[in-house]
Coordinates of C-alpha atoms in Angstrom, one line a residue:
Chain N
M1172 CA 25.5 -23.6 15.7
L1173 CA 26.5 -20.2 16.8
N1174 CA 23.8 -18.0 18.2
R1175 CA 24.1 -14.3 17.7
R1176 CA 25.7 -13.6 21.1
D1177 CA 28.4 -16.2 20.4
F1178 CA 28.9 -14.9 17.0
L1179 CA 29.4 -11.4 18.3
K1180 CA 31.9 -12.7 20.9
T1181 CA 33.8 -14.7 18.3
A1182 CA 33.8 -12.0 15.6
G1183 CA 35.0 -9.5 18.2
L1184 CA 34.7 -5.8 18.5
A1185 CA 35.5 -5.0 14.9
A1186 CA 32.5 -6.8 13.6
A1187 CA 30.3 -5.5 16.3
G1188 CA 31.4 -2.0 15.4
A1189 CA 30.7 -2.6 11.8
M1190 CA 27.3 -3.9 12.6
A1191 CA 26.5 -0.9 14.7
V1192 CA 27.4 1.4 11.8
S1193 CA 25.0 -0.5 9.5
G1194 CA 22.3 -0.2 12.2
C1195 CA 22.1 -4.0 12.7
A1196 CA 23.2 -4.1 16.3
T1197 CA 20.5 -1.6 17.4
T1198 CA 17.7 -4.2 17.4
G1199 CA 17.0 -3.6 21.0
R1200 CA 18.6 -5.3 24.0
N1201 CA 17.8 -8.9 23.1
G1202 CA 17.3 -9.9 19.5
A1203 CA 13.9 -11.1 18.5
R1204 CA 13.4 -14.8 18.0
G1205 CA 10.4 -16.7 16.7
H1206 CA 8.4 -17.7 13.7
I1207 CA 6.2 -15.3 11.8
V1208 CA 3.7 -16.5 9.2
V1209 CA 2.6 -14.0 6.7
V1210 CA -0.5 -14.7 4.6
G1211 CA -0.7 -12.8 1.4
G1212 CA 2.2 -11.6 -0.7
G1213 CA 1.0 -8.2 -1.9
F1214 CA 2.2 -4.7 -0.9
G1215 CA 1.6 -5.4 2.8
G1216 CA 2.6 -9.0 3.2
A1217 CA 5.7 -9.1 1.0
T1218 CA 7.0 -5.9 2.6
A1219 CA 6.4 -7.4 6.1
A1220 CA 8.2 -10.6 5.2
K1221 CA 11.3 -8.8 3.8
Y1222 CA 11.5 -6.2 6.6
L1223 CA 11.1 -8.8 9.4
R1224 CA 14.1 -10.7 8.1
M1225 CA 16.1 -7.6 7.3
W1226 CA 15.5 -5.8 10.5
S1227 CA 16.0 -8.9 12.7
N1228 CA 19.3 -9.6 10.9
A1229 CA 17.7 -12.9 9.9
G1230 CA 17.0 -13.6 13.6
V1231 CA 13.3 -14.5 13.1
D1232 CA 11.9 -17.2 10.7
V1233 CA 9.4 -16.0 8.2
T1234 CA 7.0 -18.1 6.1
L1235 CA 5.1 -16.3 3.4
V1236 CA 1.9 -18.1 2.3
E1237 CA 0.7 -16.8 -1.1
R1238 CA -1.6 -18.5 -3.6
N1239 CA -0.2 -16.9 -6.8
A1240 CA 3.2 -17.9 -8.3
E1241 CA 4.2 -14.3 -9.0
F1242 CA 3.3 -10.8 -7.7
V1243 CA 1.2 -8.7 -10.2
S1244 CA 0.9 -5.1 -9.3
C1245 CA -2.5 -3.3 -9.3
P1246 CA -0.7 0.1 -9.4
M1247 CA 0.4 0.6 -13.1
S1248 CA -2.1 -2.1 -14.2
N1249 CA -4.4 0.6 -15.7
L1250 CA -1.5 1.3 -18.1
V1251 CA -1.6 -2.3 -19.3
I1252 CA -5.4 -1.9 -19.9
G1253 CA -4.6 1.2 -22.0
G1254 CA -1.9 -0.6 -23.9
Y1255 CA 1.0 1.4 -22.5
R1256 CA 2.6 -1.4 -20.5
Q1257 CA 2.8 -5.2 -20.8
M1258 CA 1.8 -7.7 -18.2
S1259 CA 5.5 -8.6 -17.8
D1260 CA 6.2 -4.9 -16.8
I1261 CA 3.9 -5.2 -13.7
T1262 CA 4.9 -8.8 -12.7
V1263 CA 7.6 -9.5 -10.2
S1264 CA 9.0 -12.8 -8.9
Y1265 CA 9.0 -13.8 -5.2
A1266 CA 12.4 -15.5 -5.7
N1267 CA 14.4 -12.7 -4.0
L1268 CA 12.4 -13.0 -0.8
R1269 CA 13.6 -16.6 -0.6
D1270 CA 17.1 -16.3 -2.1
R1271 CA 18.3 -13.0 -0.6
H1272 CA 16.2 -12.8 2.5
G1273 CA 15.7 -16.4 3.5
V1274 CA 11.9 -16.2 3.6
R1275 CA 10.3 -19.6 3.3
L1276 CA 7.7 -19.4 0.4
L1277 CA 4.6 -21.6 0.4
R1278 CA 2.3 -21.4 -2.5
D1279 CA -0.8 -22.3 -0.7
E1280 CA -4.1 -21.1 0.9
V1281 CA -5.3 -20.9 4.5
T1282 CA -8.3 -23.0 5.3
A1283 CA -8.5 -22.4 9.1
I1284 CA -7.0 -20.3 11.8
D1285 CA -6.7 -21.4 15.4
A1286 CA -5.6 -18.2 17.2
A1287 CA -5.7 -19.8 20.6
A1288 CA -3.3 -22.6 19.6
Q1289 CA -1.3 -20.2 17.4
K1290 CA -1.6 -22.2 14.3
I1291 CA -3.1 -22.2 10.8
R1292 CA -4.2 -24.9 8.5
L1293 CA -3.2 -24.8 4.8
A1294 CA -4.9 -26.5 1.9
K1295 CA -1.8 -28.3 0.8
N1296 CA 0.9 -28.0 3.4
G1297 CA -0.9 -29.1 6.6
E1298 CA -0.5 -27.1 9.8
L1299 CA 1.8 -24.2 10.6
K1300 CA 2.6 -23.0 14.1
Y1301 CA 3.4 -19.3 14.5
D1302 CA 4.5 -16.9 17.2
R1303 CA 2.9 -14.1 15.3
L1304 CA 0.6 -14.2 12.3
I1305 CA 0.2 -11.4 9.7
L1306 CA -2.8 -11.4 7.5
S1307 CA -2.4 -9.2 4.4
P1308 CA -5.3 -10.5 2.3
G1309 CA -6.3 -7.4 0.4
I1310 CA -10.0 -7.3 -0.6
D1311 CA -12.5 -9.8 -1.7
F1312 CA -15.5 -8.9 -3.9
M1313 CA -19.1 -8.9 -2.7
I1314 CA -20.2 -10.4 -6.0
G1315 CA -23.7 -11.2 -4.8
A1316 CA -24.4 -7.4 -4.3
V1317 CA -24.7 -7.1 -8.1
G1318 CA -27.4 -9.4 -9.5
G1319 CA -26.3 -11.6 -12.4
L1320 CA -22.6 -11.0 -11.9
E1321 CA -21.9 -14.3 -10.1
G1322 CA -20.2 -16.8 -12.4
N1323 CA -19.8 -14.1 -15.2
L1324 CA -16.5 -12.5 -14.3
E1325 CA -15.0 -13.7 -17.6
T1326 CA -17.6 -11.8 -19.6
I1327 CA -17.8 -8.9 -17.2
P1328 CA -14.3 -8.5 -15.8
H1329 CA -13.5 -6.4 -12.7
A1330 CA -9.7 -6.2 -13.3
W1331 CA -9.5 -4.9 -9.7
K1332 CA -7.1 -7.6 -8.7
A1333 CA -4.2 -7.5 -11.1
G1334 CA -3.4 -10.7 -13.1
P1335 CA -5.4 -12.6 -15.6
Q1336 CA -8.4 -10.2 -15.2
T1337 CA -6.1 -7.3 -16.3
A1338 CA -5.1 -9.1 -19.4
L1339 CA -8.7 -10.1 -20.1
L1340 CA -10.0 -6.5 -19.9
R1341 CA -7.2 -5.4 -22.2
Q1342 CA -8.2 -8.1 -24.7
Q1343 CA -11.8 -7.1 -24.6
L1344 CA -10.9 -3.5 -25.2
E1345 CA -8.7 -4.4 -28.1
A1346 CA -11.4 -6.5 -29.6
M1347 CA -14.0 -3.8 -29.2
P1348 CA -15.1 -2.3 -32.6
D1349 CA -14.7 1.4 -33.3
G1350 CA -17.9 3.1 -32.3
G1351 CA -18.4 0.7 -29.4
I1352 CA -19.2 1.5 -25.8
F1353 CA -16.9 0.8 -22.9
A1354 CA -19.0 1.1 -19.7
M1355 CA -17.4 0.8 -16.3
H1356 CA -19.0 0.8 -12.9
I1357 CA -17.5 2.2 -9.7
P1358 CA -19.0 0.9 -6.4
K1359 CA -19.8 3.1 -3.4
A1360 CA -16.7 4.0 -1.3
P1361 CA -14.8 2.6 0.4
F1362 CA -13.0 0.6 -2.2
R1363 CA -9.4 -0.3 -3.0
C1364 CA -7.4 2.5 -4.6
P1365 CA -9.7 5.6 -4.5
P1366 CA -8.2 7.3 -7.6
G1367 CA -7.9 4.0 -9.5
P1368 CA -11.2 3.9 -11.4
Y1369 CA -10.8 7.4 -12.7
E1370 CA -7.3 6.7 -13.8
R1371 CA -8.6 3.6 -15.6
A1372 CA -11.3 5.7 -17.3
C1373 CA -8.5 8.0 -18.6
M1374 CA -6.3 5.2 -19.8
V1375 CA -9.2 3.5 -21.7
A1376 CA -10.3 6.9 -23.2
S1377 CA -6.7 7.6 -24.2
Y1378 CA -6.5 4.4 -26.1
L1379 CA -9.9 4.9 -27.8
K1380 CA -9.1 8.5 -28.7
M1381 CA -6.0 7.3 -30.6
H1382 CA -7.3 4.0 -32.1
K1383 CA -11.1 4.0 -32.1
P1384 CA -12.2 7.6 -32.0
R1385 CA -15.9 7.0 -32.6
S1386 CA -16.1 5.0 -29.3
K1387 CA -17.3 6.1 -25.9
V1388 CA -16.3 5.5 -22.3
L1389 CA -19.2 5.7 -19.9
V1390 CA -18.2 6.0 -16.2
L1391 CA -21.1 5.0 -14.1
D1392 CA -20.3 6.0 -10.5
A1393 CA -22.4 4.8 -7.6
N1394 CA -20.9 7.8 -5.7
G1395 CA -22.1 11.3 -6.0
E1396 CA -18.8 12.6 -7.2
I1397 CA -15.2 11.6 -8.1
Q1398 CA -13.7 10.1 -5.0
S1399 CA -10.1 11.3 -5.3
K1400 CA -8.2 14.1 -7.1
K1401 CA -11.6 15.4 -8.2
A1402 CA -10.6 18.7 -9.8
L1403 CA -7.6 17.1 -11.6
F1404 CA -9.7 14.2 -13.0
T1405 CA -12.5 16.5 -13.9
K1406 CA -10.1 18.6 -15.9
A1407 CA -8.7 15.6 -17.7
F1408 CA -12.2 14.3 -18.5
E1409 CA -13.2 17.7 -19.9
T1410 CA -10.1 18.6 -21.8
H1411 CA -8.3 15.4 -22.9
Y1412 CA -11.3 13.3 -23.3
K1413 CA -14.1 15.7 -24.3
G1414 CA -16.7 13.9 -26.5
I1415 CA -15.2 10.4 -25.7
L1416 CA -15.7 10.1 -21.9
E1417 CA -18.9 10.7 -20.1
Y1418 CA -18.9 10.8 -16.3
L1419 CA -22.3 9.9 -14.7
P1420 CA -22.4 10.2 -10.9
N1421 CA -25.1 8.7 -8.6
N1422 CA -25.5 5.6 -10.7
E1423 CA -25.6 2.6 -8.6
L1424 CA -25.6 -0.7 -10.4
R1425 CA -28.4 -3.1 -9.4
S1426 CA -27.7 -6.0 -11.8
V1427 CA -26.1 -7.1 -15.0
D1428 CA -27.1 -9.2 -17.9
A1429 CA -24.0 -11.0 -19.0
K1430 CA -25.4 -12.3 -22.3
T1431 CA -26.1 -8.8 -23.6
R1432 CA -23.5 -7.0 -21.5
T1433 CA -26.1 -4.7 -20.1
A1434 CA -25.8 -2.8 -16.8
M1435 CA -29.1 -2.3 -15.0
L1436 CA -29.0 1.0 -13.0
D1437 CA -31.6 2.7 -11.0
F1438 CA -33.1 4.7 -13.8
E1439 CA -31.8 3.3 -17.0
N1440 CA -30.1 0.3 -18.7
V1441 CA -26.8 0.6 -20.4
K1442 CA -25.8 -1.9 -23.1
A1443 CA -22.1 -2.0 -23.6
N1444 CA -19.6 -3.7 -25.9
V1445 CA -17.2 -4.0 -22.9
L1446 CA -18.6 -3.9 -19.4
N1447 CA -16.1 -3.5 -16.6
V1448 CA -17.8 -3.8 -13.2
I1449 CA -15.8 -3.1 -10.1
P1450 CA -17.8 -4.8 -7.4
P1451 CA -18.3 -3.7 -3.8
Q1452 CA -15.5 -4.9 -1.6
R1453 CA -14.7 -6.2 1.9
A1454 CA -11.7 -7.5 3.8
G1455 CA -10.2 -10.7 2.2
Q1456 CA -12.2 -13.8 3.2
V1457 CA -9.4 -15.2 5.4
T1458 CA -10.2 -12.5 7.9
S1459 CA -13.6 -14.2 8.5
M1460 CA -11.7 -17.1 10.0
L1461 CA -10.7 -14.9 12.9
D1462 CA -13.3 -15.0 15.6
V1463 CA -14.0 -11.2 15.6
P1464 CA -16.8 -9.1 14.1
L1465 CA -15.8 -7.0 11.1
I1466 CA -16.7 -3.3 11.1
N1467 CA -19.8 -2.9 8.9
D1468 CA -19.4 -6.6 8.3
R1469 CA -16.6 -5.7 6.0
W1470 CA -13.4 -4.4 7.5
V1471 CA -10.9 -5.4 10.3
D1472 CA -10.3 -3.1 13.3
V1473 CA -6.7 -3.0 14.4
D1474 CA -4.6 -1.5 17.2
W1475 CA -2.5 1.0 15.1
L1476 CA 0.6 0.8 17.3
T1477 CA 1.1 -2.9 16.5
M1478 CA -1.4 -3.5 13.6
E1479 CA -2.8 -6.3 15.8
A1480 CA -6.5 -7.2 15.2
K1481 CA -8.7 -6.1 18.0
G1482 CA -10.0 -9.1 19.9
V1483 CA -7.4 -11.6 18.7
E1484 CA -4.0 -11.8 20.1
R1485 CA -0.8 -12.3 18.0
V1486 CA -2.7 -11.8 14.7
H1487 CA -1.8 -8.6 12.8
V1488 CA -3.7 -7.4 9.8
L1489 CA -2.5 -5.0 7.1
G1490 CA -3.6 -3.1 4.1
D1491 CA -6.9 -2.8 2.2
A1492 CA -8.6 -5.2 4.6
L1493 CA -8.6 -2.7 7.4
F1494 CA -11.1 -0.2 8.7
P1495 CA -8.8 2.7 8.1
A1496 CA -7.7 5.5 10.4
P1497 CA -9.1 9.0 9.4
T1498 CA -8.4 9.8 5.7
M1499 CA -6.1 6.8 5.4
P1500 CA -6.6 5.4 1.9
K1501 CA -6.7 1.7 0.8
S1502 CA -3.5 1.8 -1.3
G1503 CA -0.5 -0.4 -1.9
H1504 CA 1.7 2.4 -0.7
M1505 CA -0.1 2.5 2.6
A1506 CA -0.1 -1.2 3.0
N1507 CA 3.7 -1.1 2.6
Q1508 CA 4.0 1.5 5.3
Q1509 CA 1.7 -0.4 7.6
A1510 CA 3.8 -3.5 7.1
K1511 CA 6.9 -1.7 8.4
V1512 CA 4.9 -0.5 11.5
A1513 CA 3.9 -4.2 12.1
A1514 CA 7.4 -5.6 11.4
A1515 CA 9.0 -3.1 13.8
A1516 CA 6.3 -3.8 16.5
I1517 CA 6.5 -7.5 16.2
L1518 CA 10.3 -7.6 16.5
N1519 CA 10.1 -5.5 19.6
L1520 CA 7.3 -7.7 21.1
L1521 CA 9.2 -10.9 20.3
A1522 CA 12.2 -9.4 22.1
G1523 CA 10.0 -8.5 25.1
E1524 CA 10.0 -4.8 24.4
P1525 CA 7.1 -2.4 23.9
P1526 CA 6.3 -1.3 20.4
N1527 CA 7.5 2.0 19.0
G1528 CA 5.2 4.5 20.5
E1529 CA 5.4 7.1 17.8
P1530 CA 5.1 5.5 14.4
V1531 CA 4.5 7.5 11.2
V1532 CA 3.1 6.4 7.9
M1533 CA 2.7 8.3 4.7
N1534 CA 0.9 7.8 1.4
T1535 CA 1.3 8.7 -2.2
C1536 CA -0.9 7.7 -5.1
Y1537 CA 0.3 8.7 -8.5
S1538 CA -2.3 8.5 -11.3
Y1539 CA -1.9 8.7 -15.1
V1540 CA -4.4 11.0 -16.7
D1541 CA -2.7 10.3 -20.1
P1542 CA 0.3 8.1 -20.9
K1543 CA 2.7 11.0 -20.3
A1544 CA 1.0 13.1 -17.6
V1545 CA 0.5 12.2 -14.0
V1546 CA -1.1 13.7 -10.9
H1547 CA -0.5 12.7 -7.3
V1548 CA -2.2 12.9 -3.9
A1549 CA 0.0 12.6 -0.8
S1550 CA -0.5 12.6 3.0
V1551 CA 1.5 12.0 6.1
H1552 CA -0.1 10.4 9.2
Q1553 CA 1.4 10.6 12.7
Y1554 CA 0.3 8.4 15.5
D1555 CA -1.7 10.2 18.1
A1556 CA -1.3 8.6 21.5
T1557 CA -4.4 10.3 23.0
K1558 CA -6.7 9.1 20.2
N1559 CA -4.9 5.8 19.6
T1560 CA -4.9 6.2 15.9
F1561 CA -3.0 7.8 13.0
L1562 CA -4.1 11.3 12.1
P1563 CA -3.2 13.2 9.0
V1564 CA -0.8 16.0 9.6
K1565 CA -2.4 19.4 8.8
G1566 CA -0.4 21.5 6.4
A1567 CA 1.3 18.4 4.9
G1568 CA 0.4 16.4 1.9
G1569 CA -1.8 17.6 -1.0
L1570 CA -2.2 17.3 -4.7
S1571 CA -0.3 18.1 -7.9
P1572 CA -1.3 21.6 -9.0
A1573 CA -1.9 20.2 -12.5
A1574 CA -1.1 17.0 -14.5
N1575 CA 2.5 17.1 -15.6
E1576 CA 5.2 15.1 -17.3
L1577 CA 7.8 15.3 -14.6
E1578 CA 5.6 13.2 -12.3
A1579 CA 5.2 10.6 -15.0
K1580 CA 8.9 10.0 -14.5
Y1581 CA 8.6 10.0 -10.7
A1582 CA 5.5 7.6 -10.9
A1583 CA 7.5 5.1 -12.9
S1584 CA 10.4 5.5 -10.4
W1585 CA 8.0 5.0 -7.5
A1586 CA 6.8 1.8 -9.0
K1587 CA 10.3 0.4 -9.4
N1588 CA 11.4 1.4 -6.0
I1589 CA 8.3 0.2 -4.1
W1590 CA 8.3 -3.2 -5.9
A1591 CA 12.0 -3.5 -5.0
D1592 CA 11.3 -2.4 -1.4
M1593 CA 8.9 -5.3 -1.0
L1594 CA 10.4 -7.9 -3.3
A1595 CA 14.1 -7.3 -4.1
Chain Q
M1366 CA 4.0 20.4 46.3
R1367 CA 5.1 22.4 43.3
H1368 CA 8.2 20.3 43.3
K1369 CA 6.3 17.1 43.4
I1370 CA 4.2 18.1 40.4
C1371 CA 7.2 19.2 38.4
L1372 CA 8.9 15.9 39.2
L1373 CA 5.7 14.0 38.2
L1374 CA 5.5 15.9 34.9
L1375 CA 9.1 15.2 34.2
V1376 CA 8.7 11.5 34.9
C1377 CA 5.6 11.4 32.7
A1378 CA 7.4 13.3 30.0
A1379 CA 10.3 10.9 30.2
I1380 CA 8.0 7.9 29.9
A1381 CA 6.0 9.4 27.1
H1382 CA 9.3 10.0 25.3
A1383 CA 11.0 6.7 26.0
Q1384 CA 12.2 6.6 22.5
D1385 CA 12.4 3.4 20.6
P1386 CA 16.0 2.5 19.8
N1387 CA 15.0 2.0 16.2
L1388 CA 13.0 5.1 15.8
A1389 CA 15.4 6.6 13.1
R1390 CA 15.3 3.3 11.1
N1391 CA 11.5 3.2 11.3
L1392 CA 11.1 6.8 10.2
A1393 CA 13.5 6.5 7.4
A1394 CA 11.7 3.4 6.1
T1395 CA 8.7 5.7 5.3
C1396 CA 10.8 7.2 2.6
A1397 CA 11.8 3.9 1.0
N1398 CA 8.8 3.6 -1.3
C1399 CA 10.3 6.3 -3.5
H1400 CA 14.0 6.5 -2.5
G1401 CA 14.6 2.8 -2.2
T1402 CA 15.1 0.4 0.7
N1403 CA 17.6 2.0 3.1
G1404 CA 17.7 5.0 0.7
K1405 CA 19.2 3.1 -2.3
S1406 CA 17.1 4.1 -5.2
I1407 CA 16.9 2.1 -8.4
G1408 CA 14.8 4.6 -10.3
D1409 CA 14.8 8.3 -11.1
N1410 CA 14.4 9.3 -7.5
K1411 CA 17.8 10.2 -5.9
S1412 CA 19.4 7.8 -3.5
L1413 CA 19.8 9.2 0.0
A1414 CA 22.1 6.5 1.4
G1415 CA 25.5 7.8 2.3
E1416 CA 24.6 11.4 1.7
P1417 CA 25.9 13.8 4.3
K1418 CA 23.4 14.5 7.0
E1419 CA 23.7 18.3 6.7
K1420 CA 23.1 18.1 3.0
I1421 CA 19.9 16.0 3.4
L1422 CA 18.6 18.3 6.1
R1423 CA 19.4 21.5 4.2
K1424 CA 17.5 20.1 1.2
L1425 CA 14.5 19.1 3.3
Q1426 CA 14.5 22.6 4.8
E1427 CA 14.6 24.2 1.4
F1428 CA 11.8 22.0 0.2
R1429 CA 9.7 23.1 3.2
S1430 CA 10.3 26.8 2.7
G1431 CA 9.7 26.5 -1.0
E1432 CA 13.2 27.8 -1.7
K1433 CA 13.8 24.6 -3.6
P1434 CA 10.9 23.9 -5.9
S1435 CA 9.5 20.4 -5.7
S1436 CA 6.7 18.3 -7.2
I1437 CA 6.0 16.5 -3.9
M1438 CA 8.8 16.9 -1.3
Q1439 CA 7.4 20.1 0.3
Q1440 CA 4.1 18.3 1.0
I1441 CA 6.0 15.3 2.5
A1442 CA 8.6 17.2 4.5
N1443 CA 5.9 19.3 6.1
G1444 CA 4.5 16.1 7.6
Y1445 CA 7.5 15.4 9.8
T1446 CA 8.8 17.3 12.9
D1447 CA 12.3 18.8 12.8
A1448 CA 13.4 16.1 15.3
Q1449 CA 12.1 13.3 13.0
L1450 CA 13.8 14.8 9.9
E1451 CA 17.0 15.0 11.9
L1452 CA 16.8 11.3 12.8
I1453 CA 16.0 10.3 9.2
A1454 CA 18.9 12.3 7.8
S1455 CA 21.3 10.7 10.3
Y1456 CA 20.1 7.3 9.4
F1457 CA 20.5 7.7 5.7
A1458 CA 23.9 9.4 6.2
E1459 CA 25.1 6.3 7.9
R1460 CA 24.0 3.9 5.2
K1461 CA 26.6 2.9 2.6

C-alpha cells in the first residue's frame, strides 16, 4: 500500500500542485494518523466525523458510534409538531458518512470508558481502541426532578429529543378536541435550545388557531421570563396568538399526574388535554463514565482550544453536554462549530503540532413565530487567550428587528446546509 | 536594555501569532452552516466557493457598513477582524 508520501512522489508535482490548490496539502508538516472514535451522531458528532476525514484527506480512521439508525433534527422539529413539516423532512441518513467519507458506522451504545487504556466498551461490538475519543452525547433528562414523570413519557411526552417523541406529541395535538388545553412546561435554564420552547408554543398555537380555535396553549415557564428573543416572542404571543396563548412565568413544575394529565405547580394545578413537559437536563449519561466531576453535577468542563475534557486526556466533548463559555448557547449550530474546532485541534495534535491558537465559533438560531415568519439570534465568539475561553464579540451578532418572511427562506436554507455540512 | 525589551516583545509577538497553517480553512468552516461545506450551498444561501476574493471582501465590507442591507450578514461580519475576513475570502476564492 502506498502511504501519502509515496503517493505524492509517484503522482508527481502536478498532483501535489492540484492538492495545494484544493487546500489538501496544507495539513501541516506531517499528516495526522490515528483512530478517532466519535460517540453520538448529532450536530456535534456527525460534523466531527465528516470533518476529521475530509480535513485529513482520509488520513485518520474514524468510527462513529450512534444508537439511532437515522439522524432526526431537533431544529425544525417544532414545525412537525405544528403540522407544517413531516418527520421525513427532518430525518437524514448516515449513509453518506460511510459511503462518501469512509466513516465506519457502528449502531451501538457505550457501556464503559477506560481513558487510561484509551478504549471504550460497546454493548454489542466489544472493545474499541482509540487515539482520540470524542463524546457528543447531547443532553439527558433528569426525569426524577419531576415527581410522577418517570415511566410516563408516552402519556406526557417531552419531544425534546427529536424522533418518536416528536411524532407522538404531534399525534396527541391532532387528537386533541377543539376547546382543549395544551399545556407545556419549560424547565429552569440552562436547557437545550433556549428559544426552542417559545417557538414550539408558537407552532402549537398557530395550528390551534387555524384548526381548533376554541383551544388554549398554556406556557408554564419555570423561569421568570422568556429566555431568548424575549421581545420578539412577546410580540408574537400578543399579536398572532392573542386569546389562544397564555404565557405564565415563574411556574416551576413539582409533579405530574399522568392519569389525569395534571401539572402540579407551586400555587395551582393545571389539568390539560395534552401535557408537554420538557424536563430539566444534564450532559448525556455517557459523560458520567469519565472519571471527572461535572459542573453543578450536570455539565462537562472543557479546554476550549481543543475541546478536551478537563481532567481526562485524549477525550474531547462537544455540544449541549458542555458547561458553556460566556453567552454560548446549547444549540445544534454551536455543536457543529465546536466539532470543527475539535477536528482541527485533533488533527494537529495527532500530527505532533499545537492546536490552532485563535479559533472562532459563531451561532445562529432561527425560530418560526408562524409558519411563514422567522426571527433569528446570532453571535460570534472569538477565543481569548488571556481568559482561555471564547468570548462574544461586542458589536457583533444580534436579533432580527421583527419577524419576517425573508428569514423563513433563510431558515429553511440553513437547515438544508447544516444537515449537509454534517451528513452529506 | 531598550533593545532587549523590543526584541523580547517581538519574539513574544511572533510566538503569539504563530499562525496555524490551516487558519483560513478553519475560519471559513464557520460559514459553512449557511453557505455549505467549503462554500458550496445547496439552499437559498449563495455559494461562496470560487467567487473572486475581491468580490467577497467588498460584499462583506458593504454588509458591515450597512451600504448593502442584510438580514444577518452585518451582525456576522462585525464579529470577524479584517485579517480574518481576508483569509476567509481567499479560502473560498480558491475552492472550485
